[in-house]
Amino acid sequence: MVSQATMPRRGTDVNHKAKHILIVGGGYVGLYTGLRLQRMLRRELRSGKVRISIVDPQSYMTYQPFLPEAAAGNLSPRHVVTPLRRVLPGVRVLNGKVTKVHHENRSVTFQPLVGPAMDLEYDVIVMAAGSVSRTLPIPGLADAAIGFKSVGEAIALRNRVLGMLDRADATDDERVRSRALTFVVVGAGFAGVEALAELEDMARDAVKYYGTLSEKDLRWVLVEASDRILPEVGPEMGLWTLEELRARGIDVKMQTLLKSCVGGLVKLSDGDEFESATIVWTAGVKANPVVNAGDLPLDERGRVKTTAQLTVAGTDDAFAAGDVAGVPDVTNPGKYCAPNAQHAVRQAKVLAENIVRHLSGRPLKTYRHKYAGSVAGLGLHKGVANVYGVKLHGLPAWFMHRTYHLSRVPTLNRKVRVVADWTLALFFKRETVSLGEIETPRDEFRAAAATG
């Protein structure tokens, strides 16, 4: 194990007297907390009294609500991510993972992307590691399915769908065609419904360029274990969304479970069986596994147990927020804040202020935000919304969806780039080309080398 003292620093020696704030995770909470801290602690950072570090495997934050649009080709993948080092010049970004938290000793075990693990000491820790896909022990799931939480998964899925159109067009084998043109999404929450709706919309655009294919050849299946979809927008708008999807020819299976998908053979609890080359798993998330490797207290759902002040319950010098934390919803006693961007961004603001208050010995603020409602995109010019009791669908909801999320995207740079993408889309057709080879860029070179 390498100690923190051996880690190279940028431009200066390590100041052991500096208060070290360590943020575990560079997602919504990590980025927005870092942004606010570097503004509120400008003088302390310049004088060396405070230093801030963020640990994350990636060097960017992904704005996940825009993943469906990136998958559908409405947005460039580069424009749905925010580079941490560019927007956080006052923060040290360490690419790697925290594998264990030793809060009693005020240190973590940090595993960089390359090289041996080392200990990082801190004075204050912020647990903001987010969530990962929650999977079930379903035969074949790990081998046959793909998640929808990262920009890599979104673009791989886009290439997959378009690549399946290429595959189907190039064969007369009905079994191969049927397997290629059957797309399955498991989970009818935001991620599942938006991913399916955007990709189905894209596929209908793309299929026009294939002489042997038509829209009726495409089969889209949405599998949901409960009796409703998009519960976040309420029963009425959820029902409207269900009817909208079915009107588009999408096979929505309610109160149905995925039992097996070995080798792409999908078996459902309603007895239906069929083959599919594209299976997307969006059936829930769970706290990042790092919470299980350490001495911070957890709640009954396996999240970091957190107070309404965003401190870790019963613990000094530790804060938590976002998907990894069980934050009490003071506007709805007995409930927890939902794991979504709406809460994460607002929690980060309070969290950063409370860290500054903690360092100066002042009372902490309580996080309080009444859930405003939700908006969802269902493809180009289609959407559904329920915001402060105002229920919309179709074009108005789609416009509200874009307007709201544009306001939430961090930095003016990214806002302008997103607007530019949308503006160009008004005048030019979207690109429907599969670039699946970017996932295996060395295959062709290896084949050439093998032939001498």
Short mmCIF file of C-alpha atoms in Angstrom, two decimals:
data_model
loop_
_atom_site.label_atom_id
_atom_site.label_comp_id
_atom_site.label_asym_id
_atom_site.label_seq_id
_atom_site.Cartn_x
_atom_site.Cartn_y
_atom_site.Cartn_z
CA MET A 1 0.00 0.00 0.00
CA VAL A 2 1.35 3.43 -0.95
CA SER A 3 0.73 6.27 1.49
CA GLN A 4 -0.80 9.58 0.54
CA ALA A 5 2.45 11.39 1.21
CA THR A 6 4.06 9.76 -1.84
CA MET A 7 1.38 11.05 -4.23
CA PRO A 8 2.60 13.73 -6.64
CA ARG A 9 0.91 17.12 -6.33
CA ARG A 10 0.42 19.75 -8.99
CA GLY A 11 2.79 22.66 -8.75
CA THR A 12 3.43 22.56 -5.00
CA ASP A 13 4.38 20.36 -2.10
CA VAL A 14 1.73 18.75 0.09
CA ASN A 15 0.51 21.10 2.78
CA HIS A 16 -0.23 18.81 5.71
CA LYS A 17 -1.98 21.63 7.59
CA ALA A 18 -4.56 22.14 4.88
CA LYS A 19 -8.06 20.87 5.54
CA HIS A 20 -8.64 18.16 2.96
CA ILE A 21 -12.19 17.71 1.62
CA LEU A 22 -12.48 14.41 -0.25
CA ILE A 23 -15.46 13.92 -2.58
CA VAL A 24 -16.09 10.31 -3.57
CA GLY A 25 -17.85 10.43 -6.95
CA GLY A 26 -17.92 12.94 -9.79
CA GLY A 27 -21.59 12.75 -10.77
CA TYR A 28 -24.31 15.32 -10.05
CA VAL A 29 -23.55 15.68 -6.36
CA GLY A 30 -19.78 15.52 -6.77
CA LEU A 31 -19.59 18.07 -9.58
CA TYR A 32 -22.07 20.56 -8.14
CA THR A 33 -20.59 20.28 -4.64
CA GLY A 34 -17.13 20.90 -6.08
CA LEU A 35 -18.37 23.88 -8.11
CA ARG A 36 -19.93 25.55 -5.10
CA LEU A 37 -17.07 24.76 -2.74
CA GLN A 38 -14.43 26.22 -5.05
CA ARG A 39 -16.47 29.45 -5.18
CA MET A 40 -17.22 29.63 -1.46
CA LEU A 41 -13.68 28.69 -0.42
CA ARG A 42 -11.74 30.75 -2.98
CA ARG A 43 -9.51 32.44 -0.44
CA GLU A 44 -8.86 29.28 1.55
CA LEU A 45 -7.93 27.38 -1.63
CA ARG A 46 -5.54 30.14 -2.74
CA SER A 47 -3.90 30.37 0.68
CA GLY A 48 -3.57 26.60 1.01
CA LYS A 49 -5.78 26.37 4.10
CA VAL A 50 -8.15 24.04 2.24
CA ARG A 51 -7.75 21.58 -0.61
CA ILE A 52 -10.44 19.60 -2.38
CA SER A 53 -10.18 16.28 -4.23
CA ILE A 54 -12.69 14.31 -6.29
CA VAL A 55 -12.26 10.58 -6.92
CA ASP A 56 -14.04 9.08 -9.93
CA PRO A 57 -13.13 6.50 -12.58
CA GLN A 58 -14.14 8.98 -15.29
CA SER A 59 -12.78 12.46 -15.91
CA TYR A 60 -16.26 13.79 -16.67
CA MET A 61 -19.77 14.05 -15.26
CA THR A 62 -22.58 12.56 -17.36
CA TYR A 63 -25.89 14.40 -17.52
CA GLN A 64 -27.97 11.22 -17.54
CA PRO A 65 -31.36 12.73 -18.54
CA PHE A 66 -29.83 13.42 -21.95
CA LEU A 67 -28.60 9.84 -22.52
CA PRO A 68 -31.77 8.86 -24.46
CA GLU A 69 -31.30 11.79 -26.84
CA ALA A 70 -27.62 10.92 -27.27
CA ALA A 71 -28.58 7.31 -28.01
CA ALA A 72 -31.11 8.48 -30.59
CA GLY A 73 -28.62 10.80 -32.30
CA ASN A 74 -30.32 14.06 -31.29
CA LEU A 75 -27.30 15.12 -29.22
CA SER A 76 -23.59 14.57 -29.63
CA PRO A 77 -22.24 12.25 -26.89
CA ARG A 78 -19.56 14.82 -26.08
CA HIS A 79 -22.22 17.38 -25.22
CA VAL A 80 -23.94 15.29 -22.53
CA VAL A 81 -20.76 15.09 -20.46
CA THR A 82 -18.93 17.83 -18.55
CA PRO A 83 -15.13 17.61 -18.15
CA LEU A 84 -14.33 17.78 -14.45
CA ARG A 85 -10.88 19.32 -14.74
CA ARG A 86 -12.08 22.15 -16.97
CA VAL A 87 -14.94 23.27 -14.73
CA LEU A 88 -13.20 22.49 -11.42
CA PRO A 89 -9.76 24.15 -11.71
CA GLY A 90 -9.58 24.47 -7.92
CA VAL A 91 -10.20 20.77 -7.35
CA ARG A 92 -7.80 17.84 -7.70
CA VAL A 93 -9.40 15.14 -9.87
CA LEU A 94 -8.13 11.62 -9.18
CA ASN A 95 -9.20 8.99 -11.70
CA GLY A 96 -9.78 5.66 -10.04
CA LYS A 97 -12.00 4.13 -7.36
CA VAL A 98 -12.31 4.28 -3.61
CA THR A 99 -12.41 0.63 -2.61
CA LYS A 100 -12.74 1.09 1.14
CA VAL A 101 -13.57 3.86 3.61
CA HIS A 102 -11.72 3.91 6.95
CA HIS A 103 -13.57 6.83 8.48
CA GLU A 104 -12.36 6.12 11.99
CA ASN A 105 -8.86 6.85 10.67
CA ARG A 106 -10.07 9.58 8.26
CA SER A 107 -8.69 7.77 5.24
CA VAL A 108 -9.79 5.76 2.21
CA THR A 109 -8.14 3.13 0.06
CA PHE A 110 -7.79 4.58 -3.42
CA GLN A 111 -7.20 2.37 -6.45
CA PRO A 112 -6.00 4.42 -9.43
CA LEU A 113 -6.75 3.26 -12.95
CA VAL A 114 -3.15 2.06 -13.24
CA GLY A 115 -0.71 1.23 -10.47
CA PRO A 116 -0.87 0.14 -6.83
CA ALA A 117 -3.53 1.16 -4.35
CA MET A 118 -2.76 3.92 -1.86
CA ASP A 119 -4.21 5.50 1.24
CA LEU A 120 -5.73 8.98 0.96
CA GLU A 121 -6.17 10.91 4.17
CA TYR A 122 -8.90 13.51 4.59
CA ASP A 123 -10.52 15.78 7.14
CA VAL A 124 -14.01 15.78 5.64
CA ILE A 125 -15.47 13.14 3.33
CA VAL A 126 -18.41 13.52 0.95
CA MET A 127 -20.00 10.26 -0.19
CA ALA A 128 -21.41 11.01 -3.64
CA ALA A 129 -20.62 7.78 -5.49
CA GLY A 130 -24.11 7.49 -7.00
CA SER A 131 -25.69 4.22 -8.01
CA VAL A 132 -25.20 1.22 -10.27
CA SER A 133 -27.70 -1.00 -12.08
CA ARG A 134 -29.60 -3.32 -9.76
CA THR A 135 -29.63 -6.73 -11.39
CA LEU A 136 -31.30 -10.00 -10.45
CA PRO A 137 -30.02 -13.59 -10.74
CA ILE A 138 -31.75 -14.14 -14.07
CA PRO A 139 -30.13 -16.79 -16.30
CA GLY A 140 -28.29 -15.16 -19.19
CA LEU A 141 -28.80 -11.57 -18.01
CA ALA A 142 -25.14 -10.71 -17.46
CA ASP A 143 -24.13 -12.07 -20.87
CA ALA A 144 -27.06 -11.01 -23.06
CA ALA A 145 -28.18 -7.62 -21.68
CA ILE A 146 -26.83 -4.09 -21.48
CA GLY A 147 -27.60 -1.33 -18.98
CA PHE A 148 -28.46 2.30 -19.64
CA LYS A 149 -26.62 4.43 -17.09
CA SER A 150 -23.49 5.63 -18.89
CA VAL A 151 -22.72 7.45 -22.12
CA GLY A 152 -20.78 4.37 -23.23
CA GLU A 153 -23.85 2.17 -22.81
CA ALA A 154 -26.07 4.71 -24.59
CA ILE A 155 -23.84 4.94 -27.65
CA ALA A 156 -23.21 1.18 -27.72
CA LEU A 157 -26.98 0.69 -27.70
CA ARG A 158 -27.44 3.17 -30.53
CA ASN A 159 -24.83 1.34 -32.60
CA ARG A 160 -26.45 -1.95 -31.67
CA VAL A 161 -29.93 -0.96 -32.86
CA LEU A 162 -28.67 0.47 -36.14
CA GLY A 163 -26.31 -2.48 -36.60
CA MET A 164 -29.25 -4.86 -36.25
CA LEU A 165 -31.00 -3.08 -39.12
CA ASP A 166 -27.88 -3.63 -41.23
CA ARG A 167 -27.80 -7.29 -40.22
CA ALA A 168 -31.46 -7.88 -41.04
CA ASP A 169 -31.19 -6.14 -44.40
CA ALA A 170 -28.26 -8.32 -45.43
CA THR A 171 -29.97 -11.70 -45.00
CA ASP A 172 -32.98 -13.66 -46.19
CA ASP A 173 -32.96 -15.94 -43.14
CA GLU A 174 -36.24 -15.15 -41.37
CA ARG A 175 -34.96 -16.32 -37.98
CA VAL A 176 -31.90 -14.07 -38.19
CA ARG A 177 -34.07 -11.15 -39.32
CA SER A 178 -36.64 -11.66 -36.58
CA ARG A 179 -33.96 -11.94 -33.87
CA ALA A 180 -32.18 -8.83 -35.15
CA LEU A 181 -35.33 -6.72 -35.37
CA THR A 182 -36.71 -7.61 -31.91
CA PHE A 183 -35.71 -5.15 -29.20
CA VAL A 184 -36.50 -5.71 -25.52
CA VAL A 185 -36.38 -3.16 -22.68
CA VAL A 186 -36.90 -4.41 -19.12
CA GLY A 187 -38.10 -1.76 -16.67
CA ALA A 188 -40.68 0.99 -17.30
CA GLY A 189 -39.29 3.78 -15.18
CA PHE A 190 -37.75 6.91 -16.66
CA ALA A 191 -34.64 5.22 -18.04
CA GLY A 192 -36.51 2.37 -19.70
CA VAL A 193 -39.40 4.33 -21.20
CA GLU A 194 -37.26 7.21 -22.47
CA ALA A 195 -34.59 4.89 -23.90
CA LEU A 196 -37.15 2.73 -25.67
CA ALA A 197 -39.19 5.68 -26.98
CA GLU A 198 -36.17 7.56 -28.34
CA LEU A 199 -34.58 4.49 -29.92
CA GLU A 200 -37.86 3.34 -31.45
CA ASP A 201 -38.32 6.82 -32.90
CA MET A 202 -34.80 6.69 -34.34
CA ALA A 203 -35.29 3.20 -35.77
CA ARG A 204 -38.46 4.29 -37.59
CA ASP A 205 -36.47 7.09 -39.20
CA ALA A 206 -33.60 4.78 -40.10
CA VAL A 207 -35.67 1.94 -41.56
CA LYS A 208 -36.79 4.21 -44.42
CA TYR A 209 -33.33 3.82 -45.98
CA TYR A 210 -33.54 0.01 -46.17
CA GLY A 211 -35.22 -1.39 -49.25
CA THR A 212 -36.06 -4.74 -47.66
CA LEU A 213 -37.28 -3.45 -44.29
CA SER A 214 -40.32 -1.54 -43.08
CA GLU A 215 -41.64 -0.26 -39.76
CA LYS A 216 -43.90 -3.29 -39.37
CA ASP A 217 -40.81 -5.54 -39.30
CA LEU A 218 -39.61 -3.91 -36.07
CA ARG A 219 -40.74 -5.37 -32.77
CA TRP A 220 -40.28 -3.40 -29.57
CA VAL A 221 -41.16 -5.01 -26.23
CA LEU A 222 -41.33 -3.21 -22.88
CA VAL A 223 -41.42 -5.54 -19.87
CA GLU A 224 -42.58 -4.16 -16.52
CA ALA A 225 -43.07 -6.10 -13.29
CA SER A 226 -45.62 -3.71 -11.78
CA ASP A 227 -49.05 -2.60 -13.04
CA ARG A 228 -48.00 0.92 -14.11
CA ILE A 229 -45.33 2.73 -16.06
CA LEU A 230 -43.62 6.04 -15.31
CA PRO A 231 -44.99 6.23 -11.74
CA GLU A 232 -43.13 9.55 -11.32
CA VAL A 233 -45.59 11.39 -13.59
CA GLY A 234 -48.69 10.08 -11.80
CA PRO A 235 -51.39 7.57 -12.74
CA GLU A 236 -53.14 9.74 -15.35
CA MET A 237 -50.03 10.65 -17.32
CA GLY A 238 -48.68 7.14 -16.88
CA LEU A 239 -51.83 5.77 -18.50
CA TRP A 240 -51.54 8.30 -21.32
CA THR A 241 -47.92 7.19 -21.89
CA LEU A 242 -48.99 3.54 -21.96
CA GLU A 243 -51.63 4.28 -24.59
CA GLU A 244 -49.16 6.37 -26.60
CA LEU A 245 -46.57 3.60 -26.67
CA ARG A 246 -49.11 0.97 -27.66
CA ALA A 247 -50.45 3.25 -30.39
CA ARG A 248 -46.93 3.28 -31.82
CA GLY A 249 -47.00 -0.51 -32.02
CA ILE A 250 -44.86 -1.12 -28.95
CA ASP A 251 -45.73 -4.31 -27.07
CA VAL A 252 -46.01 -3.22 -23.43
CA LYS A 253 -46.23 -6.18 -21.03
CA MET A 254 -47.38 -5.18 -17.56
CA GLN A 255 -47.06 -7.34 -14.43
CA THR A 256 -44.58 -9.48 -16.32
CA LEU A 257 -41.14 -10.70 -15.30
CA LEU A 258 -38.09 -11.62 -17.33
CA LYS A 259 -37.40 -15.23 -16.35
CA SER A 260 -34.45 -16.03 -18.64
CA CYS A 261 -32.53 -14.67 -21.63
CA VAL A 262 -29.79 -17.28 -22.15
CA GLY A 263 -28.25 -16.83 -25.58
CA GLY A 264 -30.82 -14.15 -26.40
CA LEU A 265 -33.82 -16.49 -25.97
CA VAL A 266 -36.20 -14.34 -23.96
CA LYS A 267 -38.60 -16.16 -21.63
CA LEU A 268 -41.24 -14.11 -19.84
CA SER A 269 -43.48 -14.96 -16.91
CA ASP A 270 -46.59 -14.67 -19.11
CA GLY A 271 -45.34 -17.66 -21.13
CA ASP A 272 -44.15 -15.69 -24.14
CA GLU A 273 -40.84 -16.82 -25.67
CA PHE A 274 -38.89 -15.23 -28.53
CA GLU A 275 -35.34 -14.46 -29.59
CA SER A 276 -33.79 -11.02 -29.39
CA ALA A 277 -30.29 -9.75 -30.09
CA THR A 278 -30.87 -6.55 -28.10
CA ILE A 279 -31.94 -6.68 -24.43
CA VAL A 280 -31.77 -3.53 -22.29
CA TRP A 281 -31.96 -3.77 -18.49
CA THR A 282 -33.25 -0.65 -16.70
CA ALA A 283 -35.12 -2.29 -13.80
CA GLY A 284 -33.85 -0.17 -10.96
CA VAL A 285 -30.62 0.96 -9.34
CA LYS A 286 -28.81 0.39 -6.06
CA ALA A 287 -26.23 2.34 -4.11
CA ASN A 288 -22.65 2.11 -5.34
CA PRO A 289 -21.00 -0.99 -3.80
CA VAL A 290 -18.33 1.17 -2.15
CA VAL A 291 -20.81 1.80 0.69
CA ASN A 292 -20.47 -1.84 1.70
CA ALA A 293 -16.71 -1.53 2.05
CA GLY A 294 -16.14 0.63 5.05
CA ASP A 295 -17.31 1.76 8.46
CA LEU A 296 -20.02 4.29 7.56
CA PRO A 297 -23.54 3.38 8.79
CA LEU A 298 -26.07 2.10 6.25
CA ASP A 299 -29.87 2.23 6.23
CA GLU A 300 -32.26 -0.64 5.53
CA ARG A 301 -31.87 -0.16 1.77
CA GLY A 302 -28.09 -0.39 1.79
CA ARG A 303 -27.49 3.35 1.39
CA VAL A 304 -25.38 5.62 3.58
CA LYS A 305 -27.58 6.60 6.50
CA THR A 306 -27.97 10.35 6.23
CA THR A 307 -29.59 13.14 8.24
CA ALA A 308 -31.72 15.96 6.89
CA GLN A 309 -28.59 18.15 7.15
CA LEU A 310 -26.85 15.74 4.73
CA THR A 311 -24.41 14.55 7.36
CA VAL A 312 -23.79 10.84 7.83
CA ALA A 313 -25.90 9.81 10.80
CA GLY A 314 -24.00 9.50 14.08
CA THR A 315 -20.71 10.40 12.41
CA ASP A 316 -18.49 13.49 12.47
CA ASP A 317 -16.81 15.00 9.40
CA ALA A 318 -18.84 12.94 6.92
CA PHE A 319 -21.53 14.02 4.46
CA ALA A 320 -23.56 12.17 1.84
CA ALA A 321 -26.14 12.95 -0.83
CA GLY A 322 -27.61 11.67 -4.09
CA ASP A 323 -28.37 8.07 -5.01
CA VAL A 324 -25.84 6.67 -2.57
CA ALA A 325 -27.54 8.31 0.42
CA GLY A 326 -30.81 7.75 2.26
CA VAL A 327 -31.81 11.40 2.74
CA PRO A 328 -35.00 11.96 4.79
CA ASP A 329 -37.64 13.98 2.96
CA VAL A 330 -38.70 16.56 5.54
CA THR A 331 -41.61 17.64 3.32
CA ASN A 332 -42.96 14.09 3.42
CA PRO A 333 -42.26 12.62 6.88
CA GLY A 334 -41.30 8.96 6.92
CA LYS A 335 -40.21 9.02 3.28
CA TYR A 336 -36.85 9.43 1.56
CA CYS A 337 -35.87 11.82 -1.21
CA ALA A 338 -36.19 10.16 -4.61
CA PRO A 339 -32.91 9.17 -6.33
CA ASN A 340 -33.06 11.65 -9.21
CA ALA A 341 -31.25 14.67 -10.64
CA GLN A 342 -33.83 17.08 -9.26
CA HIS A 343 -32.86 16.25 -5.67
CA ALA A 344 -29.16 15.62 -6.34
CA VAL A 345 -28.48 19.07 -7.77
CA ARG A 346 -30.32 20.82 -4.94
CA GLN A 347 -28.76 18.61 -2.28
CA ALA A 348 -25.30 19.49 -3.57
CA LYS A 349 -25.97 23.18 -3.01
CA VAL A 350 -26.99 22.64 0.62
CA LEU A 351 -24.23 20.09 1.15
CA ALA A 352 -21.50 22.49 0.02
CA GLU A 353 -22.84 25.26 2.23
CA ASN A 354 -23.03 22.88 5.19
CA ILE A 355 -19.41 21.83 4.69
CA VAL A 356 -18.37 25.47 4.85
CA ARG A 357 -20.53 25.95 7.95
CA HIS A 358 -19.03 22.80 9.47
CA LEU A 359 -15.47 24.05 8.93
CA SER A 360 -16.33 27.35 10.63
CA GLY A 361 -18.34 25.77 13.45
CA ARG A 362 -21.71 27.26 12.45
CA PRO A 363 -25.10 25.48 12.59
CA LEU A 364 -25.99 23.40 9.55
CA LYS A 365 -28.95 23.96 7.23
CA THR A 366 -31.69 21.38 6.67
CA TYR A 367 -32.26 20.13 3.14
CA ARG A 368 -35.85 20.82 2.21
CA HIS A 369 -37.33 20.49 -1.26
CA LYS A 370 -40.86 19.53 -2.16
CA TYR A 371 -40.83 17.29 -5.23
CA ALA A 372 -41.83 19.46 -8.20
CA GLY A 373 -42.90 16.65 -10.50
CA SER A 374 -41.36 15.05 -13.56
CA VAL A 375 -40.97 15.40 -17.31
CA ALA A 376 -40.07 12.69 -19.80
CA GLY A 377 -39.22 12.68 -23.49
CA LEU A 378 -40.86 10.05 -25.70
CA GLY A 379 -39.10 10.75 -28.98
CA LEU A 380 -38.89 13.76 -31.25
CA HIS A 381 -41.71 16.23 -30.48
CA LYS A 382 -43.31 13.82 -28.01
CA GLY A 383 -43.29 13.94 -24.23
CA VAL A 384 -45.23 13.73 -20.99
CA ALA A 385 -45.08 15.97 -17.91
CA ASN A 386 -46.63 16.44 -14.50
CA VAL A 387 -45.09 19.51 -12.87
CA TYR A 388 -46.69 21.15 -9.82
CA GLY A 389 -49.95 19.48 -10.78
CA VAL A 390 -49.87 20.77 -14.37
CA LYS A 391 -50.27 17.77 -16.68
CA LEU A 392 -49.09 17.97 -20.27
CA HIS A 393 -48.40 15.55 -23.09
CA GLY A 394 -47.25 15.66 -26.69
CA LEU A 395 -45.39 18.71 -28.05
CA PRO A 396 -45.88 21.02 -25.01
CA ALA A 397 -44.49 18.35 -22.66
CA TRP A 398 -41.59 17.66 -25.01
CA PHE A 399 -40.76 21.38 -25.07
CA MET A 400 -40.97 21.56 -21.27
CA HIS A 401 -38.70 18.50 -21.02
CA ARG A 402 -36.03 20.11 -23.14
CA THR A 403 -36.33 23.52 -21.49
CA TYR A 404 -36.09 22.13 -17.97
CA HIS A 405 -33.08 19.91 -18.63
CA LEU A 406 -31.29 22.64 -20.58
CA SER A 407 -31.57 24.79 -17.45
CA ARG A 408 -30.05 21.98 -15.37
CA VAL A 409 -27.06 21.18 -17.60
CA PRO A 410 -23.93 22.55 -15.89
CA THR A 411 -21.89 25.36 -17.49
CA LEU A 412 -22.77 27.80 -20.27
CA ASN A 413 -20.41 25.92 -22.59
CA ARG A 414 -22.54 22.78 -22.49
CA LYS A 415 -25.82 24.68 -22.72
CA VAL A 416 -24.70 26.38 -25.94
CA ARG A 417 -23.49 23.11 -27.46
CA VAL A 418 -26.78 21.37 -26.65
CA VAL A 419 -28.80 24.22 -28.18
CA ALA A 420 -26.56 24.08 -31.27
CA ASP A 421 -27.27 20.36 -31.67
CA TRP A 422 -31.00 20.92 -31.38
CA THR A 423 -30.91 23.86 -33.80
CA LEU A 424 -29.04 21.90 -36.46
CA ALA A 425 -31.56 19.09 -36.07
CA LEU A 426 -34.28 21.49 -37.24
CA PHE A 427 -32.61 21.81 -40.64
CA PHE A 428 -30.87 18.47 -41.18
CA LYS A 429 -31.95 14.86 -40.78
CA ARG A 430 -30.31 12.96 -37.96
CA GLU A 431 -27.48 10.56 -38.75
CA THR A 432 -28.53 6.92 -38.67
CA VAL A 433 -25.21 5.17 -39.19
CA SER A 434 -23.89 2.41 -36.94
CA LEU A 435 -20.32 2.86 -35.76
CA GLY A 436 -20.19 -0.42 -33.89
CA GLU A 437 -16.58 -1.02 -34.89
CA ILE A 438 -15.45 1.69 -32.45
CA GLU A 439 -16.11 -0.81 -29.66
CA THR A 440 -13.50 -3.19 -31.12
CA PRO A 441 -11.10 -0.88 -32.98
CA ARG A 442 -8.21 -3.38 -33.17
CA ASP A 443 -10.08 -6.28 -34.75
CA GLU A 444 -9.34 -5.29 -38.34
CA PHE A 445 -5.68 -4.63 -37.55
CA ARG A 446 -5.35 -8.00 -35.83
CA ALA A 447 -6.95 -9.72 -38.80
CA ALA A 448 -4.50 -8.02 -41.15
CA ALA A 449 -1.57 -8.98 -38.92
CA ALA A 450 -2.74 -12.59 -38.78
CA THR A 451 -2.57 -12.89 -42.57
CA GLY A 452 1.01 -11.70 -42.60
#
